[in-house]
Coordinates of C-alpha atoms and ligand atoms in Angstrom, one line a residue:
X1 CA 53.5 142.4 223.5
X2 CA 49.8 142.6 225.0
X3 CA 48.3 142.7 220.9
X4 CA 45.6 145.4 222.8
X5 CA 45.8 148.7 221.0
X6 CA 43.8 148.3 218.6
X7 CA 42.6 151.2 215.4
X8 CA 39.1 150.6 214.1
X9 CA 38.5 152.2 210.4
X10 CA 34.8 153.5 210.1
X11 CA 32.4 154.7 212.6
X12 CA 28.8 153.5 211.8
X13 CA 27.6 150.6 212.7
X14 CA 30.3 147.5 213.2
X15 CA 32.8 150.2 214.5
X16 CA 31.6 151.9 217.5
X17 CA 29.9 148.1 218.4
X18 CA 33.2 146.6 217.6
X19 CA 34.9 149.7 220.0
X20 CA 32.5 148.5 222.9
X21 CA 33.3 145.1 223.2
X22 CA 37.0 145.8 222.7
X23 CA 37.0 148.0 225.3
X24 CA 35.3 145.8 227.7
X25 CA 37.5 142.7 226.9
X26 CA 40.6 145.5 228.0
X27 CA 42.1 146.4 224.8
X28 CA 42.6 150.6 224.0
X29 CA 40.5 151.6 221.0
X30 CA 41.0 154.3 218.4
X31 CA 38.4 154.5 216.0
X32 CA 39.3 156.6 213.1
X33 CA 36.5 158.0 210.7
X34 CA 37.0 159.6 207.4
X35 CA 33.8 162.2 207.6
X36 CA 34.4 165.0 209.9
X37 CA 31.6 164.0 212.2
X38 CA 29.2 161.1 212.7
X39 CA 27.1 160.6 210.0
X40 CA 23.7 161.2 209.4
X41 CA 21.1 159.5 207.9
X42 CA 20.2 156.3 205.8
X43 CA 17.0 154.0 205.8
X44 CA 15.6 152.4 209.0
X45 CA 17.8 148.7 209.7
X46 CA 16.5 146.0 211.5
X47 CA 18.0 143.8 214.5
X48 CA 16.4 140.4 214.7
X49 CA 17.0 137.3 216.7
X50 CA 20.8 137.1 217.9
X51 CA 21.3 140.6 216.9
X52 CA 18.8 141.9 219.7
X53 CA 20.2 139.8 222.4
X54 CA 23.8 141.3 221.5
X55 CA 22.1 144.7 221.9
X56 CA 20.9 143.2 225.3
X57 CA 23.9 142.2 226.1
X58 CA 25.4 145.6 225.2
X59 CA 23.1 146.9 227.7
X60 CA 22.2 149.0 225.1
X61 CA 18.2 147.5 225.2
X62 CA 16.5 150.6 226.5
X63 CA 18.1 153.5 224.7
X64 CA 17.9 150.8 221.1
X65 CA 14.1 150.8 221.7
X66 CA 13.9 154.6 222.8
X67 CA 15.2 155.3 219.5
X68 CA 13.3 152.9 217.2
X69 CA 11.4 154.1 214.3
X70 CA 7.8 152.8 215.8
X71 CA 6.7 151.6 212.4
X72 CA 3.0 149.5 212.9
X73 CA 3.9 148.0 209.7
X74 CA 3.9 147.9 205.8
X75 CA 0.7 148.4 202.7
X76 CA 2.0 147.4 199.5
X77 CA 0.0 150.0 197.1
X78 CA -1.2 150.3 193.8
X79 CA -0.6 153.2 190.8
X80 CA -3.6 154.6 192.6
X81 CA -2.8 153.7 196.3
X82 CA -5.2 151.2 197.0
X83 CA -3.8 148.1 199.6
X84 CA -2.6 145.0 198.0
X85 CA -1.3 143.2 200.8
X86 CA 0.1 144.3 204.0
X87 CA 2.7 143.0 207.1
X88 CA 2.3 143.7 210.5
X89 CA 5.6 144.5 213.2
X90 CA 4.0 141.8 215.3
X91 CA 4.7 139.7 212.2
X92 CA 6.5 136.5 213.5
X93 CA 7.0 137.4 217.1
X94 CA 8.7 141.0 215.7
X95 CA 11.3 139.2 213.7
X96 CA 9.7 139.6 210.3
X97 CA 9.7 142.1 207.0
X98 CA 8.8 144.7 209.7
X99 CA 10.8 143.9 212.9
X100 CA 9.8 144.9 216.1
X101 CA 13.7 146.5 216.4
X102 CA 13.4 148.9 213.4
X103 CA 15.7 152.1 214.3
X104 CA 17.4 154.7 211.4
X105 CA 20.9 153.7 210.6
X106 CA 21.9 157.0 211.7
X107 CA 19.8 156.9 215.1
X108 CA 21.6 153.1 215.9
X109 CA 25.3 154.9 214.9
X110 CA 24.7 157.9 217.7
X111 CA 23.5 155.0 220.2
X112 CA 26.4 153.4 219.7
X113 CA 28.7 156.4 220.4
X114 CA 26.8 157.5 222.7
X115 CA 27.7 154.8 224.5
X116 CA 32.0 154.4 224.0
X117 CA 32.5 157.9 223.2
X118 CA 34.0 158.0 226.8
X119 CA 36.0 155.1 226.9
X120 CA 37.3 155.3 223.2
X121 CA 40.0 157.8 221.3
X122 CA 37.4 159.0 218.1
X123 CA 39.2 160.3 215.1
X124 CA 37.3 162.1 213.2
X125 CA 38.0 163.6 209.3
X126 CA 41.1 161.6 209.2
X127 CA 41.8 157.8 207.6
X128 CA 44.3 155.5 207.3
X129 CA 46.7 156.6 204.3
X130 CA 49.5 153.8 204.9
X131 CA 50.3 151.0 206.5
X132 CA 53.0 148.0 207.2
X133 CA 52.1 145.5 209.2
X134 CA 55.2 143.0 210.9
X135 CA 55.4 140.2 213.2
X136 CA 55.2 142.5 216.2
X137 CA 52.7 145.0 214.9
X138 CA 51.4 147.5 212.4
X139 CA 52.8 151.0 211.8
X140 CA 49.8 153.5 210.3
X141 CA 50.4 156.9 208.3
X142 CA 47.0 158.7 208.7
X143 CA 46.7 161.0 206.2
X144 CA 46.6 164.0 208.4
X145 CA 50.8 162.9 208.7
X146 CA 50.5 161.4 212.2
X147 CA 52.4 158.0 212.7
X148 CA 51.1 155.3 215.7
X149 CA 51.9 151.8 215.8
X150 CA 49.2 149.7 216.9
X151 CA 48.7 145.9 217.4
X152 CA 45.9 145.3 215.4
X153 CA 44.2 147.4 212.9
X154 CA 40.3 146.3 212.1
X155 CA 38.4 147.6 208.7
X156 CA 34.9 148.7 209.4
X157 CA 34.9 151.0 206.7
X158 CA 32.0 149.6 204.5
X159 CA 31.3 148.3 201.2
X160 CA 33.6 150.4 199.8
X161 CA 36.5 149.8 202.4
X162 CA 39.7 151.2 202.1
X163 CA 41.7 149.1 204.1
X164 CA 40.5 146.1 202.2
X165 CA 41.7 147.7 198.7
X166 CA 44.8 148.4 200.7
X167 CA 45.6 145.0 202.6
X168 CA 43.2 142.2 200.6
X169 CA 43.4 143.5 196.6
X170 CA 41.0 145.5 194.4
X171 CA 37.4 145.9 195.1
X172 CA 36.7 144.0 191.9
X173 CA 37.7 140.5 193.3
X174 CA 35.4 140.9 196.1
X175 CA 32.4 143.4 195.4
X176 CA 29.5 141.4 193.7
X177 CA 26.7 143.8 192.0
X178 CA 23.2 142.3 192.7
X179 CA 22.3 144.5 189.7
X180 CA 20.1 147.2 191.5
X181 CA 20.3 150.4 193.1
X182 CA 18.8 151.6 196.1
X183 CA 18.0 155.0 197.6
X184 CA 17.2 156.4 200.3
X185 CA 16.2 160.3 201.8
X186 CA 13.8 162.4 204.2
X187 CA 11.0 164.5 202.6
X188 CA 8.5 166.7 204.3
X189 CA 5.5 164.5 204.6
X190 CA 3.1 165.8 202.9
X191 CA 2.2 162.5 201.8
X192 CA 0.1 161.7 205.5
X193 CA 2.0 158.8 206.4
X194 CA 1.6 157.7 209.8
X195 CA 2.7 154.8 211.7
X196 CA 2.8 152.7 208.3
X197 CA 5.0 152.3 205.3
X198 CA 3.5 152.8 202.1
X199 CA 5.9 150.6 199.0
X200 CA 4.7 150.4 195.4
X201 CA 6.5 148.2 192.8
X202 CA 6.4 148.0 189.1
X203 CA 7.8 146.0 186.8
X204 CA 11.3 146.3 188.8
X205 CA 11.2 149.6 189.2
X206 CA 9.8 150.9 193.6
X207 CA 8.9 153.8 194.8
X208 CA 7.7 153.9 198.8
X209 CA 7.5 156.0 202.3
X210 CA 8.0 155.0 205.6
X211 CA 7.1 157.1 209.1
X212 CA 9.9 158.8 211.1
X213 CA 10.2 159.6 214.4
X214 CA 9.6 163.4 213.5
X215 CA 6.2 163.3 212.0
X216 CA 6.4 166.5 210.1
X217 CA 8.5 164.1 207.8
X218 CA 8.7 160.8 205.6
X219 CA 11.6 158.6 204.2
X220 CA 11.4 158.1 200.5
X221 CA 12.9 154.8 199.5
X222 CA 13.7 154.2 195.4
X223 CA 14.7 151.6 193.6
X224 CA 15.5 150.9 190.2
X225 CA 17.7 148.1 188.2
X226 CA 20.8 148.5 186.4
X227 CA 23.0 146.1 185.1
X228 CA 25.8 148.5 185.5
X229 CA 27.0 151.2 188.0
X230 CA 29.8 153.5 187.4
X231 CA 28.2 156.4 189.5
X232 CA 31.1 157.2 192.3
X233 CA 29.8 156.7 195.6
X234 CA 31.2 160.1 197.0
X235 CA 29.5 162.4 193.7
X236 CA 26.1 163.1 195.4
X237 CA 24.9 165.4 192.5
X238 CA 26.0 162.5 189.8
X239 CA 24.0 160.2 191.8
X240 CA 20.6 162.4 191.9
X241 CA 20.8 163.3 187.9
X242 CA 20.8 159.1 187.9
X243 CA 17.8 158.9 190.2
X244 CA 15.8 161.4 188.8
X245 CA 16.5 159.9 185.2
X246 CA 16.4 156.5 186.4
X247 CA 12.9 156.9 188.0
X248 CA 11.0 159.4 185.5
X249 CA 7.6 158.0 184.8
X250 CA 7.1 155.8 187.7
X251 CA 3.5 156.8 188.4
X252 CA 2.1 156.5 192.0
X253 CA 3.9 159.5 194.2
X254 CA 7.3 159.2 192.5
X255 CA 7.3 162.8 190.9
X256 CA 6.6 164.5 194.1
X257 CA 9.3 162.2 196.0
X258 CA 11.4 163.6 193.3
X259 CA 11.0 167.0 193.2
X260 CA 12.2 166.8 197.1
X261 CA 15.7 166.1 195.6
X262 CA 17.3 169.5 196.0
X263 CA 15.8 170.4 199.3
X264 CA 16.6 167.2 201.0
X265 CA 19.4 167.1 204.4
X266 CA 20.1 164.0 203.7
X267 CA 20.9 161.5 200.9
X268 CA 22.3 158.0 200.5
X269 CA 22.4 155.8 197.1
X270 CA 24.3 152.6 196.4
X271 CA 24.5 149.7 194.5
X272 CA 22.9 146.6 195.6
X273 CA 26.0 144.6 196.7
X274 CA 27.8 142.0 198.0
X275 CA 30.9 141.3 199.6
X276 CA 32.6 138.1 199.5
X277 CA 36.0 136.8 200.5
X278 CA 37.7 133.4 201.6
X279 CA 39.3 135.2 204.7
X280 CA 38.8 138.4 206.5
X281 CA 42.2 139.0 207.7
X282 CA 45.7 139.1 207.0
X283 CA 48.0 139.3 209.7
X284 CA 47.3 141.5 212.6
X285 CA 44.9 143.2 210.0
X286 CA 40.7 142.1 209.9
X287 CA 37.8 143.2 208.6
X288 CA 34.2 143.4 210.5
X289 CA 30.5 144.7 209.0
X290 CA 30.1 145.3 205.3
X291 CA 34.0 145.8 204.8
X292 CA 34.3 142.3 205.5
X293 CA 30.6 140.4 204.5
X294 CA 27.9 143.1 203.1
X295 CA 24.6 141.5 202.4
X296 CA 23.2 144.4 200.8
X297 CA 20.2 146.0 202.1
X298 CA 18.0 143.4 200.9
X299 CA 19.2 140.8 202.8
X300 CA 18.1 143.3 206.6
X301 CA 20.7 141.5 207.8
X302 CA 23.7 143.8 207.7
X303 CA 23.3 145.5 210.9
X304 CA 22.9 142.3 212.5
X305 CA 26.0 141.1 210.9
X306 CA 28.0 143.6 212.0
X307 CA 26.9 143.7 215.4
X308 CA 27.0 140.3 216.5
X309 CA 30.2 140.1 214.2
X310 CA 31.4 142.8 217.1
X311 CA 30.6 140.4 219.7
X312 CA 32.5 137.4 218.6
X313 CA 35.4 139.1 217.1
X314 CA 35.8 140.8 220.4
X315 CA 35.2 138.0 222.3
X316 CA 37.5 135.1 220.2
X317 CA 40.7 137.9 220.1
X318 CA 40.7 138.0 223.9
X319 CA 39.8 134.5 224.4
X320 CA 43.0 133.6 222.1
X321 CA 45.1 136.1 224.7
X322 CA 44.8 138.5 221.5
X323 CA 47.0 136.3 219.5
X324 CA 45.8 137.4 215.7
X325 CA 46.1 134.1 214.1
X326 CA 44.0 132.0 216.4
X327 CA 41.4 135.0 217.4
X328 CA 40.8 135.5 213.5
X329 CA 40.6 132.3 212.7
X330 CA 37.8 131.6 215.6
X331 CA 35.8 134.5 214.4
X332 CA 35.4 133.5 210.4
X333 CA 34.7 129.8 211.5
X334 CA 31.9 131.2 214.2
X335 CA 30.7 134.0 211.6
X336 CA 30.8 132.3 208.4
X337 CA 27.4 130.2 208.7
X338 CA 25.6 132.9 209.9
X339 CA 27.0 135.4 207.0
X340 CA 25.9 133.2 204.2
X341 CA 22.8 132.5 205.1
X342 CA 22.0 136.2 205.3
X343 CA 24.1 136.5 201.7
X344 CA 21.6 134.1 200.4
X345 CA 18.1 135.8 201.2
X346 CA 19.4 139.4 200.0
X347 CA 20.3 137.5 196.6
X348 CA 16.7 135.6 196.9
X349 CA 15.0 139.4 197.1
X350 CA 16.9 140.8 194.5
X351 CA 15.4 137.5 192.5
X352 CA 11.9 137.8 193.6
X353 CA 11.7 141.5 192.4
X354 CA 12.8 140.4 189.2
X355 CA 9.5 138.3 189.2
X356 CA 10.9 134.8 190.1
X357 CA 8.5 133.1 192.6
X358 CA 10.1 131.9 196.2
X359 CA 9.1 128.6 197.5
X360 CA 8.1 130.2 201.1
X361 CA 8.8 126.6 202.5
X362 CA 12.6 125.8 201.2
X363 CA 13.2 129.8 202.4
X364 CA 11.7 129.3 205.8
X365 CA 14.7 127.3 207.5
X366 CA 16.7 129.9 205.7
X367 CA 15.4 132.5 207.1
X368 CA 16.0 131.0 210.5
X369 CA 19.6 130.2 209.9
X370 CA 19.8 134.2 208.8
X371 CA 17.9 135.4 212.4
X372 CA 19.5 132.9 214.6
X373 CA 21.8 130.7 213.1
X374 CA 24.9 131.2 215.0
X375 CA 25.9 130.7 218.4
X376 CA 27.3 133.3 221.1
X377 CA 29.9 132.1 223.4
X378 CA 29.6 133.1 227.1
X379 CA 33.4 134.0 226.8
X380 CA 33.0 133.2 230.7
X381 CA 36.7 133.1 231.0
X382 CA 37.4 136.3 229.3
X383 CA 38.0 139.5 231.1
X384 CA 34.8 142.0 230.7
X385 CA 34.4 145.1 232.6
X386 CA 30.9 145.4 232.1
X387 CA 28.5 147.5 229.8
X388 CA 28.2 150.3 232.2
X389 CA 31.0 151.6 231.9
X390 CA 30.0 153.6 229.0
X391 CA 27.1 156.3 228.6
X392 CA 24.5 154.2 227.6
X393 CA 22.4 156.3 230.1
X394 CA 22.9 159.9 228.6
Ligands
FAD401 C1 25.5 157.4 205.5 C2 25.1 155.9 205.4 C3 23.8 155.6 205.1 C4 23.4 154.2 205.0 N1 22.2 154.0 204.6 C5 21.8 152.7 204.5 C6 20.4 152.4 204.2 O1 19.6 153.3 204.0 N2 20.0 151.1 204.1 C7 20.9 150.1 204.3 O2 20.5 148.9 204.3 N3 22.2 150.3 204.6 C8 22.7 151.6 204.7 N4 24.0 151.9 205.0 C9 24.8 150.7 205.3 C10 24.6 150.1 206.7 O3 24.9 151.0 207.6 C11 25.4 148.8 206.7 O4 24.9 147.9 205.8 C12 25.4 148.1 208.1 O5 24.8 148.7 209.1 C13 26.9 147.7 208.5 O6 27.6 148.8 208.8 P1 29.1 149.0 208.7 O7 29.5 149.8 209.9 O8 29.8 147.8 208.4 O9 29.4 149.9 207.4 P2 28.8 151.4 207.0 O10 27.6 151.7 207.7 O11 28.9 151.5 205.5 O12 29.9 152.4 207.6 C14 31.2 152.5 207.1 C15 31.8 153.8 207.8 O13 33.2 153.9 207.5 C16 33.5 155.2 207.1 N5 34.6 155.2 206.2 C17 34.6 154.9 204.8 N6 35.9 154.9 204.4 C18 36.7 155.2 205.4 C19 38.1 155.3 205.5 N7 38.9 155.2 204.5 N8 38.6 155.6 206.8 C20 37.8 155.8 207.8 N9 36.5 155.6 207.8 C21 35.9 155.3 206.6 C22 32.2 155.7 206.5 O14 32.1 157.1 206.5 C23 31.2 155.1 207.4 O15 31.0 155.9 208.5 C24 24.4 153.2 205.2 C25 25.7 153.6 205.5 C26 26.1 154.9 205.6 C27 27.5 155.2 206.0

C-alpha cells in the first residue's frame, strides 16, 4: 500500500499547512472540519524565526504580509492611560513581543486555504465519529454516516482534540491548566486606536486593544485568573456571563469593552493551557498543532508550532516512503526540542503576570531556542511538486 491518503481533522492553522505540504510530497488530502465553514476570528498570532521561513518556503510570503495586522507596536497604560513602557515591531529584528509577522488567526487560516483549497478534498460541518485503525490502514465513520478507509489519519483539531480523546485517552492526562483565561473579540473602536496596542494590567487581572486591519474597529483582549475552569468551550453565552463577572471593576476601558459583549461578530475564550504527551501517534494515527503540543497563547509560539510542525511531519512521512512508524518517529525527535522550549516561556508569562520577576538573561537563550531552535531538512530527496500549484495568487 502507497500509506498516501491521508484525513486531516481541523482546519485552522496546522491543518490546511499540514494539507499543503502533504499534497506537495504526493499524498491525497481530505481535510475534515467540524464547523460548517472556515472560521472566523481570534487574536492576532505571530510567526517568528523558522516559522517565517516555512511561510517562505510555502511560497505563501507575499499574501502572509498582505494580510498582516500592521501593528507599530505596544503602550503598556495606566488606570488613567498614561504610557508606562512601550515595544516597538522593529523590536529585535521583528522577532520580539510585537513581531514584524503579526496576522489575525482567522486572516492566516483563509491564507492557508486559499492556498490548497484546489488541490485538497475540504469537509466541512462533518467530523470523525469512529475509527479502527489496522496494520494496513484505518477505516473512519464520519458522523454524517459516510465510511472511507484511509492510510493515515492526522489530528489537527486543537486543544480540545477529539481524535486524541478518541485514539490517546482522556483530556485530563494531557491538558495542563496554566490557571488563566484568555479572551478575545472585535469592538467598534471608538477607543481611537491606531497603529498601536494599548494593554493595561492589574493585579492579575488585563484589559487591552489592538488595531485591525479595518480601522473602524479594535480587538479587545481580557484576561483574568482562575484556578479552575469548568466553562464548556462550545457554550458562548456561559462563557460571556463568566467574562463580564470575571472582569467587573477593572477600571481603565474595561466597562465599555464589556458592554460590546452582545453586539460583537465574533468571540473566542479559553483556558490558558497546555498540552503534553510522551508520543503523538499511535499507529497510522498522529497529532500536529495544539492537538498534539499547545503552548497556550502566551507562549506566541503556537502558530509557529504548528506550521513548521507541518513542514517536518510532511517532510519525515515521505522521506520514510510514508512508513508510519519511522516517519512519526522522525517528526517527535525533530519537533520535540523546539516544542518545549516554546512550552517553557508560555509557563514563564503565565509566572511573570502573577508578579514573579524573570531573569531577562537565563530567558534570552530560551527564547532563541523557542524562535529558532530546530532545524529544517532540505528533504532534497523527497518528491515536491512545488508551492505553485496551489492559489496562493488569488
Ligand atoms: C476560532 C478560533 C480562535 C482562536 N483564537 C486564538 C487567539 O485569539 N489567540 C491564540 O493564541 N490562539 C487562538 N486560537 C488557537 C490558535 O489558532 C492555535 O493556538 C494555533 O494557531 C494552532 O492551531 P491549530 O490548527 O493546531 O488548532 P486550532 O486553531 O485550535 O484549530 C482546531 C480546528 O479544529 C476544528 N475541530 C475541532 N474539533 C474537531 C473535530 N472533532 N473534527 C474536525 N474538526 C474539529 C476546530 O473547529 C478548528 O477549526 C484560536 C483557535 C480558533 C479555532
Amino acid at each position: 500500500m502507497s500509506g498516501r491518503r491521508v484525513l486531516v481533522a481541523g482546519a485552522s492553522i496546522a491543518g490546511p499547512a499540514l494539507a499543503h505540504w502533504l499534497r506537495r510530497r504526493g499524498a491525497e488530502v481530505t481535510v475534515v472540519e467540524r464547523a460548517p465553514g472556515l472560521r472566523p476570528g481570534g487574536q492576532a498570532v505571530d510567526a517568528r524565526g523558522v516559522a517565517k521561513e516555512v511561510i517562505r518556503l510555502m511560497g505563501l510570503d507575499a499574501a502572509v504580509r498582505a494580510a498582516r495586522t500592521e501593528t507599530a507596536g505596544a503602550h503598556h497604560v495606566d488606570a488613567d492611560g498614561n504610557v508606562l513602557e512601550t515595544f516597538s515591531a522593529e523590536d529585535d529584528g521583528g522577532d520580539g513581543y510585537i513581531a514584524d509577522i503579526e496576522i489575525l488567526r482567522g486572516d492566516l487560516s483563509q491564507v492557508l486555504y486559499d492556498d490548497t483549497r484546489d488541490g485538497v478534498e475540504y469537509l466541512f460541518g462533518d467530523r470523525i465519529a469512529e475509527l479502527a485503525q489496522d496494520a494496513d490502514g484505518v477505516d473512519v465513520t464520519f458522523a454524517s454516516g459516510s465510511r472511507r478507509r484511509f492510510d493515515l489519519v492526522i489530528g489537527a483539531d486543537g486543544l480540545h482534540s477529539a481524535l486524541r480523546a478518541m485514539v490517546f485517552g482522556p483530556r485530563e492526562r494531557f491538558v495542563r491548566h496554566l490557571g488563566m483565561v484568555l479572551a478575545f473579540y472585535s469592538v467598534p473602536n471608538e477607543f481611537g486606536i491606531d497603529r498601536w496596542l494599548l494593554d493595561y494590567q492589574h493585579e492579575g487581572r488585563s484589559a487591552g486593544l489592538r488595531p485591525l486591519k479595518d480601522d473602524t474597529r479594535a480587538m479587545a483582549m481580557l484576561s483574568f485568573p482562575a484556578d479552575g475552569f469548568d466553562v464548556d468551550h462550545r457554550d458562548i453565552e456561559a462563557q460571556k456571563n463568566l467574562l463580564r463577572e470575571r472582569m467587573a471593576g477593572l477600571g481603565w476601558r474595561t466597562a465599555e469593552i464589556l458592554a460590546h459583549l452582545d453586539d460583537t461578530p465574533d468571540f473566542y475564550l479559553d483556558q490558558v493551557a497546555q498540552v503534553v504527551m510522551d508520543r503523538w501517534s499511535h499507529g497510522r494515527v498522529g497529532l500536529i498543532g495544539d492537538a498534539a503540543f499547545c503552548s497556550s497563547p502566551m507562549s506566541g509560539g503556537g502558530t509557529g508550532l504548528a506550521l513548521v510542525g507541518a513542514y517536518l511531519l510532511a517532510g519525515e512521512l515521505a522521506a520514510a516512503g510514508w512508513d508510519p512508524e519511522a516517519g512519526f518517529a522522525a517528526y517527535e525527535t525533530l519537533m520535540r526540542p523546539y516544542v518545549e522550549a516554546n512550552q517553557e516561556i508560555g509557563r514563564l508569562h503565565v509566572q511573570s503576570r502573577d508578579g514573579a520577576e524573570l531573569d531577562m538573561e537565563a530567558v534570552m537563550p530560551l527564547v532563541e531556542r523557542a524562535i529558532n531552535g530546530v532545524e529544517l531538512p532540505d528533504y532534497a530527496g523527497v518528491p515536491d511538486s512545488g508551492s505553485s500549484v496551489g492559489s496562493a495568487a488569488r
